[in-house]
Structure formats: C-alpha cells, structure tokens
Amino acid sequence: MTQNTTTNGTTTADGTAPYAPEHAPRLHWAELAPDVYKAMVRLDAAARRGVDPVLLELVKIRASQLNHCAFCLDMHTKDALAAGESVERIVQLGAWEESRHFYTEKELAAIELTEAVTVLTGGTSRTESGGRFVPDEVYERAARHFEEADLAQLIAAITVINAWNRFGVTCRMVPGHYQAGQHN
C-alpha cells in the first residue's frame, strides 16, 4: 500500500487517515509574547551551561513525561538521539525506578531530583514529608554526585524545562515537526 504524506500525518493511497488528525495549537505564545520567549531562550542557555548534554536531555525528557508535554518530549527525544543517546535508555526513562541498571548513579540522582522538583508534592499534607516538597534524602543524594555550582545549574535546568513544559501544555503546542538541533 502506498502512503501519501499530508500536513497532519500520513494517509493511505485511498486518502484515509490511519491516525487521529493533528490538533491545532491554542495559542502561538512565542509570537504574541516575543520578549518573554527571548528571555526564556536566554534563561535556557544560561541554565544549561556546564550541564552534561546527555544528562540534560534525560532530565528534560523525564520532566516532560511527568508534565505530559508532548511537544517537549518530541523535541528532547530527538535531540537526545542526535546526541548519541540510546533508544533503550530513552524508552526506559518512564520506568527508571525499575530500570535503574540502565543509568549511572549520578544520572539516577539527577532523574530523582527532576521528579521531586517537577512534582512538588510531599504526600497529601505538608507534614507527611516533614513539610519538605523536595525531600532531604533526594537533595542530599544529588549533592553527593554534583559539586554545588553544578547542582545549582542542574536545578536551574530542571526549573527551566518545567517552565517550557507549562507553555507547551497550556498552549497545546503540536509535536512531530521538530528537527533535532533546531533550537540549540
């Protein structure tokens, strides 16, 4: 069966679409708030300084999974693959706790910190985790693997991808069109 490409996916030769239609974005926020977008790009560049590029992509993918940001998942999985990351490690990232053997202890500490910073809940009440939404043990584990300045950069990178995710999810940015390295 021959396939014809359309703007919203693939269609079969008879014109039927085997996939759901592509949704339209709610808002083109970067065009409507260009100063904010440019500031975010600068913040992103500052936050990534000194962070290992492969680790950075793992962090961005994991935060984007937790935030359900399809646009950022598309972008960062493509960038990770282009940087030499394996498909296997990217796929296993969603179940990293059961797939620990795919990652270094340093990567695991960064992934765990990413989850704690991304999902700022410590249970059903503030007292369940001692009132700490990023548990001390998670922070301390990361601090054992990163020098203070590197840990500060990692926290900045985690915070920035969470901000990008909020723009992506809220504005329903459309995944599937990003080319690896397009925004580097």
GROMACS .gro file of C-alpha atoms in nm:
model
  184
    1MET     CA    1   0.000   0.000   0.000
    2THR     CA    2   0.144   0.339  -0.093
    3GLN     CA    3   0.144   0.622   0.153
    4ASN     CA    4   0.092   0.988   0.083
    5THR     CA    5   0.207   1.246   0.333
    6THR     CA    6  -0.028   1.521   0.444
    7THR     CA    7   0.028   1.815   0.676
    8ASN     CA    8  -0.130   1.633   0.968
    9GLY     CA    9   0.020   1.285   0.939
   10THR     CA   10   0.008   1.007   0.686
   11THR     CA   11  -0.276   0.888   0.471
   12THR     CA   12  -0.315   0.572   0.273
   13ALA     CA   13  -0.333   0.573  -0.107
   14ASP     CA   14  -0.713   0.586  -0.090
   15GLY     CA   15  -0.695   0.903   0.121
   16THR     CA   16  -0.800   0.756   0.456
   17ALA     CA   17  -0.603   0.856   0.762
   18PRO     CA   18  -0.488   0.571   0.987
   19TYR     CA   19  -0.406   0.818   1.267
   20ALA     CA   20  -0.609   1.077   1.453
   21PRO     CA   21  -0.592   1.424   1.299
   22GLU     CA   22  -0.332   1.664   1.429
   23HIS     CA   23  -0.469   1.922   1.669
   24ALA     CA   24  -0.414   2.292   1.622
   25PRO     CA   25  -0.223   2.488   1.885
   26ARG     CA   26  -0.438   2.702   2.114
   27LEU     CA   27  -0.203   2.997   2.101
   28HIS     CA   28   0.124   3.087   1.933
   29TRP     CA   29   0.261   3.237   2.254
   30ALA     CA   30   0.619   3.289   2.130
   31GLU     CA   31   0.491   3.514   1.851
   32LEU     CA   32   0.249   3.700   2.079
   33ALA     CA   33   0.493   3.745   2.369
   34PRO     CA   34   0.828   3.765   2.187
   35ASP     CA   35   1.011   3.936   2.474
   36VAL     CA   36   0.912   3.656   2.711
   37TYR     CA   37   1.013   3.395   2.456
   38LYS     CA   38   1.353   3.558   2.403
   39ALA     CA   39   1.404   3.580   2.780
   40MET     CA   40   1.319   3.209   2.812
   41VAL     CA   41   1.572   3.123   2.541
   42ARG     CA   42   1.840   3.322   2.726
   43LEU     CA   43   1.742   3.162   3.058
   44ASP     CA   44   1.758   2.817   2.898
   45ALA     CA   45   2.105   2.888   2.759
   46ALA     CA   46   2.225   3.010   3.099
   47ALA     CA   47   2.075   2.711   3.282
   48ARG     CA   48   2.234   2.452   3.053
   49ARG     CA   49   2.590   2.588   3.095
   50GLY     CA   50   2.814   2.322   3.238
   51VAL     CA   51   2.546   2.051   3.246
   52ASP     CA   52   2.643   1.735   3.058
   53PRO     CA   53   2.436   1.739   2.735
   54VAL     CA   54   2.322   1.376   2.764
   55LEU     CA   55   2.222   1.420   3.128
   56LEU     CA   56   2.045   1.743   3.035
   57GLU     CA   57   1.833   1.564   2.774
   58LEU     CA   58   1.746   1.284   3.019
   59VAL     CA   59   1.630   1.547   3.270
   60LYS     CA   60   1.429   1.732   3.006
   61ILE     CA   61   1.265   1.413   2.883
   62ARG     CA   62   1.174   1.297   3.235
   63ALA     CA   63   1.024   1.633   3.335
   64SER     CA   64   0.833   1.645   3.007
   65GLN     CA   65   0.697   1.294   3.068
   66LEU     CA   66   0.575   1.395   3.413
   67ASN     CA   67   0.419   1.715   3.279
   68HIS     CA   68   0.265   1.539   2.976
   69CYS     CA   69   0.427   1.786   2.736
   70ALA     CA   70   0.418   1.607   2.402
   71PHE     CA   71   0.589   1.895   2.220
   72CYS     CA   72   0.889   1.889   2.457
   73LEU     CA   73   0.901   1.507   2.452
   74ASP     CA   74   0.922   1.518   2.073
   75MET     CA   75   1.197   1.780   2.085
   76HIS     CA   76   1.412   1.631   2.358
   77THR     CA   77   1.392   1.268   2.249
   78LYS     CA   78   1.505   1.376   1.901
   79ASP     CA   79   1.786   1.589   2.047
   80ALA     CA   80   1.891   1.303   2.277
   81LEU     CA   81   1.902   1.057   1.988
   82ALA     CA   82   2.104   1.306   1.781
   83ALA     CA   83   2.346   1.344   2.073
   84GLY     CA   84   2.403   0.967   2.072
   85GLU     CA   85   2.163   0.860   2.347
   86SER     CA   86   2.021   0.509   2.300
   87VAL     CA   87   1.657   0.441   2.224
   88GLU     CA   88   1.660   0.186   2.504
   89ARG     CA   89   1.759   0.438   2.774
   90ILE     CA   90   1.504   0.690   2.647
   91VAL     CA   91   1.226   0.430   2.649
   92GLN     CA   92   1.320   0.303   2.996
   93LEU     CA   93   1.323   0.654   3.142
   94GLY     CA   94   0.949   0.640   3.206
   95ALA     CA   95   1.009   0.341   3.435
   96TRP     CA   96   1.356   0.435   3.563
   97GLU     CA   97   1.290   0.302   3.913
   98GLU     CA   98   1.252  -0.048   3.770
   99SER     CA   99   1.526   0.011   3.511
  100ARG     CA  100   1.798   0.156   3.733
  101HIS     CA  101   2.065  -0.061   3.570
  102PHE     CA  102   2.037   0.148   3.251
  103TYR     CA  103   2.170   0.461   3.428
  104THR     CA  104   2.469   0.572   3.632
  105GLU     CA  105   2.426   0.663   3.998
  106LYS     CA  106   2.480   1.028   3.903
  107GLU     CA  107   2.209   1.010   3.637
  108LEU     CA  108   1.973   0.839   3.881
  109ALA     CA  109   2.030   1.116   4.137
  110ALA     CA  110   1.955   1.378   3.869
  111ILE     CA  111   1.643   1.194   3.750
  112GLU     CA  112   1.515   1.156   4.105
  113LEU     CA  113   1.580   1.526   4.174
  114THR     CA  114   1.399   1.611   3.850
  115GLU     CA  115   1.092   1.423   3.970
  116ALA     CA  116   1.100   1.590   4.311
  117VAL     CA  117   1.133   1.939   4.164
  118THR     CA  118   0.875   1.873   3.890
  119VAL     CA  119   0.611   1.715   4.111
  120LEU     CA  120   0.618   1.944   4.412
  121THR     CA  121   0.410   1.728   4.640
  122GLY     CA  122   0.519   1.558   4.954
  123GLY     CA  123   0.209   1.350   5.003
  124THR     CA  124  -0.139   1.459   5.094
  125SER     CA  125  -0.024   1.709   5.353
  126ARG     CA  126   0.281   1.920   5.423
  127THR     CA  127   0.360   1.716   5.733
  128GLU     CA  128   0.379   1.378   5.557
  129SER     CA  129   0.722   1.461   5.418
  130GLY     CA  130   0.822   1.680   5.707
  131GLY     CA  131   0.692   1.984   5.519
  132ARG     CA  132   0.959   1.937   5.251
  133PHE     CA  133   0.837   1.905   4.896
  134VAL     CA  134   1.186   1.817   4.771
  135PRO     CA  135   1.283   1.556   5.030
  136ASP     CA  136   1.616   1.599   5.206
  137GLU     CA  137   1.730   1.250   5.104
  138VAL     CA  138   1.669   1.324   4.735
  139TYR     CA  139   1.855   1.655   4.755
  140GLU     CA  140   2.141   1.501   4.955
  141ARG     CA  141   2.177   1.215   4.705
  142ALA     CA  142   2.210   1.468   4.424
  143ALA     CA  143   2.453   1.677   4.632
  144ARG     CA  144   2.679   1.370   4.668
  145HIS     CA  145   2.711   1.346   4.289
  146PHE     CA  146   2.734   1.714   4.193
  147GLU     CA  147   2.954   1.997   4.311
  148GLU     CA  148   2.747   2.287   4.449
  149ALA     CA  149   2.782   2.501   4.136
  150ASP     CA  150   2.690   2.203   3.916
  151LEU     CA  151   2.392   2.123   4.138
  152ALA     CA  152   2.275   2.483   4.110
  153GLN     CA  153   2.296   2.458   3.729
  154LEU     CA  154   2.108   2.127   3.734
  155ILE     CA  155   1.830   2.276   3.949
  156ALA     CA  156   1.813   2.571   3.710
  157ALA     CA  157   1.787   2.336   3.410
  158ILE     CA  158   1.509   2.137   3.579
  159THR     CA  159   1.322   2.457   3.662
  160VAL     CA  160   1.355   2.591   3.306
  161ILE     CA  161   1.226   2.273   3.138
  162ASN     CA  162   0.928   2.284   3.373
  163ALA     CA  163   0.856   2.640   3.260
  164TRP     CA  164   0.885   2.536   2.893
  165ASN     CA  165   0.650   2.243   2.964
  166ARG     CA  166   0.389   2.478   3.106
  167PHE     CA  167   0.395   2.689   2.790
  168GLY     CA  168   0.381   2.377   2.572
  169VAL     CA  169   0.093   2.211   2.755
  170THR     CA  170  -0.113   2.525   2.812
  171CYS     CA  171  -0.082   2.640   2.451
  172ARG     CA  172  -0.121   2.285   2.313
  173MET     CA  173   0.197   2.311   2.108
  174VAL     CA  174   0.193   2.047   1.834
  175PRO     CA  175   0.455   1.770   1.847
  176GLY     CA  176   0.602   1.593   1.548
  177HIS     CA  177   0.751   1.875   1.343
  178TYR     CA  178   1.071   1.943   1.538
  179GLN     CA  179   1.405   1.859   1.376
  180ALA     CA  180   1.694   1.760   1.604
  181GLY     CA  181   1.910   2.059   1.696
  182GLN     CA  182   1.657   2.307   1.560
  183HIS     CA  183   1.652   2.516   1.878
  184ASN     CA  184   2.009   2.472   2.002
   0.00000   0.00000   0.00000
